[in-house]
XYZ file of C-alpha atoms in Angstrom:
337
model
C 0.000 0.000 0.000
C 1.280 3.467 -0.798
C 1.753 5.993 1.938
C 0.148 9.373 2.155
C 2.219 12.216 0.786
C 2.691 15.818 1.752
C 1.440 18.051 -1.043
C 3.885 20.497 -2.597
C 3.304 23.417 -4.926
C 1.366 21.966 -7.869
C 2.394 22.237 -11.485
C 0.180 24.828 -13.144
C -2.473 23.344 -15.470
C -2.518 24.102 -19.167
C -5.762 25.498 -20.624
C -7.661 22.900 -22.641
C -5.713 19.936 -21.206
C -7.614 17.663 -18.817
C -5.985 16.742 -15.511
C -5.336 12.997 -15.568
C -6.108 10.559 -12.785
C -3.088 8.403 -13.595
C -0.529 7.992 -10.818
C 2.119 6.112 -12.803
C 2.816 5.095 -16.391
C 3.757 1.462 -15.931
C 1.575 0.213 -18.764
C -0.333 1.802 -21.614
C -3.302 0.180 -19.874
C -2.865 2.713 -17.050
C -4.278 5.352 -19.410
C -7.851 6.110 -20.370
C -8.738 7.329 -23.871
C -9.061 10.854 -22.471
C -5.639 10.653 -20.836
C -3.979 9.468 -24.037
C -5.459 12.429 -25.866
C -4.300 14.741 -23.060
C -0.729 13.479 -23.485
C -0.822 13.988 -27.259
C -2.494 17.397 -27.038
C -0.096 18.673 -24.382
C 2.879 17.329 -26.339
C 1.726 19.316 -29.363
C 1.478 22.497 -27.281
C 4.907 21.891 -25.742
C 6.430 21.341 -29.165
C 4.884 24.540 -30.542
C 5.694 26.743 -27.512
C 8.626 25.212 -25.595
C 9.630 28.511 -24.013
C 6.277 28.708 -22.200
C 7.248 25.674 -20.100
C 10.829 26.520 -19.096
C 10.047 26.693 -15.386
C 7.165 24.238 -15.223
C 9.110 21.599 -13.267
C 11.544 23.932 -11.547
C 12.892 22.277 -8.411
C 11.688 18.823 -9.489
C 14.125 15.945 -9.752
C 14.017 12.771 -11.833
C 16.092 9.593 -11.516
C 16.561 7.001 -14.258
C 17.461 3.359 -13.576
C 18.431 1.668 -16.861
C 19.229 -2.044 -17.130
C 19.474 -1.696 -20.921
C 21.556 0.672 -23.075
C 19.820 3.714 -24.506
C 20.295 6.702 -26.785
C 16.853 8.210 -27.450
C 15.179 7.321 -24.154
C 17.920 8.609 -21.877
C 18.674 11.815 -23.766
C 15.031 12.770 -24.318
C 14.209 12.351 -20.630
C 17.333 14.266 -19.573
C 16.863 17.044 -22.134
C 13.139 17.166 -21.467
C 13.527 17.504 -17.713
C 16.225 20.171 -18.103
C 14.132 22.186 -20.555
C 11.258 22.172 -18.047
C 13.522 23.551 -15.329
C 14.110 20.274 -13.499
C 17.100 18.024 -12.910
C 17.738 14.430 -14.032
C 20.064 11.804 -12.568
C 21.176 8.621 -14.331
C 21.830 5.301 -12.592
C 23.577 2.863 -14.935
C 22.274 -0.640 -14.199
C 23.568 -2.279 -17.379
C 26.135 -4.188 -15.321
C 23.491 -5.788 -13.113
C 19.764 -5.792 -12.440
C 18.287 -3.051 -10.292
C 17.532 -5.388 -7.400
C 20.934 -7.138 -7.384
C 22.147 -5.364 -4.212
C 18.899 -4.759 -2.332
C 15.196 -5.282 -2.686
C 12.987 -3.092 -4.870
C 10.948 -2.364 -1.732
C 13.969 -0.806 -0.034
C 15.153 1.018 -3.154
C 11.713 2.548 -3.684
C 11.467 3.825 -0.114
C 14.926 5.381 -0.351
C 14.418 7.027 -3.715
C 11.015 8.506 -2.865
C 12.690 10.543 -0.099
C 15.104 12.202 -2.546
C 13.434 12.781 -5.919
C 10.012 13.438 -7.432
C 9.717 10.908 -10.260
C 11.398 7.650 -11.274
C 12.028 6.306 -14.797
C 12.838 2.622 -15.316
C 14.213 0.803 -18.377
C 14.238 -2.873 -17.479
C 14.133 -6.427 -18.706
C 11.308 -7.793 -16.524
C 8.047 -5.849 -16.603
C 7.444 -7.032 -13.041
C 10.362 -4.831 -11.935
C 8.486 -1.713 -13.023
C 5.238 -2.967 -11.503
C 6.876 -3.743 -8.156
C 8.717 -0.434 -7.993
C 5.475 1.426 -8.680
C 3.682 -0.604 -6.010
C 6.188 0.441 -3.356
C 7.100 4.009 -4.354
C 4.969 6.990 -3.344
C 6.278 8.985 -6.316
C 5.283 8.472 -9.982
C 7.043 5.657 -11.833
C 7.413 5.688 -15.642
C 8.083 2.633 -17.782
C 10.772 3.667 -20.264
C 10.784 0.138 -21.741
C 10.281 -3.338 -20.334
C 10.112 -6.730 -21.996
C 6.322 -6.381 -22.188
C 5.627 -2.745 -23.112
C 7.130 0.517 -24.344
C 4.373 3.062 -23.647
C 6.420 6.245 -24.158
C 7.489 5.078 -27.615
C 3.953 4.298 -28.779
C 2.631 7.639 -27.522
C 5.400 9.448 -29.401
C 4.607 7.445 -32.540
C 0.943 8.385 -32.431
C 1.862 12.022 -31.807
C 3.710 11.936 -35.148
C 0.696 10.348 -36.863
C -1.639 12.943 -35.347
C 0.583 15.761 -36.586
C 0.780 14.186 -40.044
C -2.813 12.951 -40.561
C -5.033 14.694 -38.009
C -7.937 12.572 -36.765
C -6.400 9.313 -35.582
C -9.698 7.471 -35.908
C -9.134 7.612 -39.659
C -5.575 6.284 -39.527
C -4.545 2.698 -40.261
C -1.212 1.631 -38.818
C 0.306 -1.652 -40.001
C 2.993 -3.265 -37.869
C 4.975 -6.156 -39.356
C 7.561 -8.267 -37.562
C 8.101 -9.528 -34.040
C 5.219 -9.417 -31.567
C 7.316 -7.524 -29.044
C 6.957 -4.755 -26.461
C 6.660 -2.001 -29.078
C 3.953 -3.915 -30.947
C 2.069 -4.392 -27.675
C 2.064 -0.690 -26.839
C 1.146 0.297 -30.392
C -1.861 -2.038 -30.281
C -3.002 -0.721 -26.907
C -2.487 2.944 -27.832
C -4.273 2.516 -31.147
C -7.149 0.846 -29.324
C -7.396 3.716 -26.832
C -7.445 6.251 -29.673
C -10.080 4.414 -31.711
C -7.645 3.849 -34.588
C -7.223 0.932 -36.979
C -4.252 -1.285 -36.181
C -3.077 -4.334 -38.101
C -0.292 -6.520 -36.722
C 1.347 -9.234 -38.827
C 3.739 -11.626 -37.081
C 5.246 -15.008 -37.964
C 3.788 -18.105 -36.332
C 5.310 -18.540 -32.904
C 6.108 -14.840 -32.563
C 2.588 -13.512 -31.985
C 1.530 -10.854 -29.507
C 1.027 -11.638 -25.829
C -2.506 -12.972 -25.346
C -3.203 -10.857 -22.263
C -2.239 -7.702 -24.146
C -4.464 -8.662 -27.078
C -7.411 -9.317 -24.783
C -6.931 -5.971 -23.029
C -6.728 -4.141 -26.364
C -9.870 -5.856 -27.647
C -11.790 -4.840 -24.527
C -10.674 -1.226 -24.980
C -11.613 -1.346 -28.671
C -15.200 -2.278 -27.769
C -15.485 1.067 -25.990
C -13.593 3.258 -28.469
C -14.616 1.706 -31.791
C -11.045 0.824 -32.745
C -10.469 -1.883 -35.347
C -7.760 -4.407 -34.505
C -6.552 -7.128 -36.870
C -4.011 -9.827 -36.025
C -2.534 -11.449 -39.125
C 0.374 -13.555 -40.307
C 0.520 -12.137 -43.851
C 2.530 -8.902 -44.050
C 1.122 -8.153 -47.514
C -2.441 -8.088 -46.162
C -1.420 -6.026 -43.169
C 0.240 -3.307 -45.227
C -2.382 -3.058 -47.990
C -3.715 0.518 -48.085
C -2.186 1.428 -44.705
C -1.329 5.019 -43.774
C 1.718 3.969 -41.765
C 3.972 0.937 -42.022
C 5.909 0.125 -38.854
C 8.583 -2.434 -38.063
C 11.142 -3.138 -35.353
C 14.224 -5.294 -34.838
C 13.607 -8.988 -35.379
C 15.350 -9.773 -32.080
C 14.983 -7.430 -29.103
C 17.609 -6.663 -26.471
C 18.265 -9.843 -24.541
C 17.396 -12.006 -27.564
C 20.592 -11.384 -29.539
C 21.479 -15.082 -29.370
C 18.394 -15.789 -31.514
C 19.256 -13.259 -34.213
C 20.628 -15.601 -36.874
C 17.939 -18.232 -36.347
C 15.237 -15.586 -36.796
C 16.496 -14.213 -40.121
C 14.882 -16.822 -42.434
C 11.659 -16.735 -40.393
C 11.310 -12.968 -40.552
C 12.671 -12.317 -44.061
C 9.145 -12.157 -45.602
C 8.391 -9.336 -43.118
C 11.209 -7.079 -44.293
C 9.946 -3.609 -45.187
C 11.339 -2.974 -48.651
C 10.129 -1.129 -51.733
C 7.928 -4.037 -52.814
C 6.126 -4.276 -49.480
C 5.896 -0.512 -49.014
C 4.287 -0.187 -52.461
C 1.238 -2.021 -51.117
C 0.554 0.773 -48.621
C -1.305 3.982 -49.469
C 0.617 6.365 -51.718
C 0.836 8.861 -48.846
C 1.985 6.235 -46.323
C 4.849 6.875 -43.928
C 7.466 4.414 -42.745
C 8.075 4.106 -38.987
C 10.705 2.433 -36.810
C 11.451 2.991 -33.123
C 15.238 2.626 -33.683
C 17.899 1.403 -33.499
C 17.391 -0.325 -36.852
C 19.312 -3.184 -38.406
C 19.594 -1.865 -41.930
C 19.276 -4.617 -44.496
C 17.367 -6.874 -42.104
C 13.920 -5.656 -40.999
C 14.134 -2.661 -43.352
C 16.188 -1.686 -46.392
C 18.221 1.500 -46.741
C 15.989 2.613 -49.601
C 13.015 2.789 -47.231
C 14.865 4.050 -44.160
C 16.264 7.001 -46.108
C 13.229 7.663 -48.304
C 10.972 10.741 -48.137
C 8.317 8.429 -46.638
C 10.457 7.768 -43.569
C 9.498 9.619 -40.375
C 11.920 7.793 -38.093
C 13.628 10.972 -36.900
C 10.270 12.676 -36.350
C 9.477 9.753 -34.063
C 12.750 10.240 -32.211
C 11.966 13.938 -31.750
C 8.449 13.049 -30.639
C 9.893 11.177 -27.669
C 11.107 14.507 -26.252
C 7.769 16.306 -26.474
C 5.642 13.370 -25.320
C 7.857 12.598 -22.344
C 7.786 16.242 -21.292
C 3.991 16.037 -21.421
C 3.987 12.811 -19.394
C 6.232 14.340 -16.742
C 4.049 17.417 -16.418
C 0.823 15.421 -16.243
C 2.172 13.004 -13.637
C 3.527 15.843 -11.509
C 0.448 18.029 -12.031
C -0.645 17.609 -8.427
C 2.786 18.247 -6.965
C 4.032 14.734 -6.125
C 6.102 14.846 -2.962
C 9.500 13.351 -2.250
C 8.721 13.358 1.508
C 6.152 10.686 2.485
C 4.643 10.850 5.974
C 6.745 8.877 8.450
C 5.283 5.492 9.291
C 2.578 5.758 6.634
C 3.755 2.756 4.601
C 2.235 -0.622 5.311
């Protein structure tokens, strides 16, 4: 059970942006459709008027625990926090798991006394869940083996900027049924979009994630299709998305996966089946010549660097929305069960 917290000066609300009820961002499932739209809308405002938010998180401090290497995630959180007036600290956990020296329970109750928000990039999704269960400050999932919510929100912010009403957008994901695919499916479901996912047999999406997305889609009117044929998935799509065939921690499977995933490579032939205005998307880093060819990566259709930029704006929005109520780093003594 979380302890009570002492309220601090709240972050000022932004006109037209709804205050979310979310306490953490452990899973895309933590968000309601309204909250997803709030993140995207606030990100758009932040991108258009960054100078208006220079002191929004003044005095706030963020810590990042990363078990996996990172370029985009680390720098966008650090740059984002600095540009909002706050401070970020990095804890390199690539040499050992976060809980190798002491329990997550004890780490959480130390960290909550020092900083205002925690960002985790982990292997096990349960690590993020457990840290959030113990900490009285907001916890953000910056990637786990199950989900990558910040990435998917940034991706849909790019699609919203490019196409407008996301209910009219069809996103086709082809490749491994991994954490990125999970968060794309869930985010698309929350936004009422059309999402097609094509994966090889044996590499399908997690069943629990699919069930959760289908339940959300019943409420939002989203259309979700799970396929094995990449040609069908891409046909007429507005966006074609792929990711590495083997995620971090699966490098030993890389060579064995190549012949299985080769039909899912995004090349000129596959991309030609999408709408003429379609964009190509990839969360990066990419293995050029494997899941995507250079001709597509470097084409005018590619928005991969827009996606990378989108991480900055979306994560700034997430930080502001989570700290809206003035999360405290000083829980009441003895309040934790």
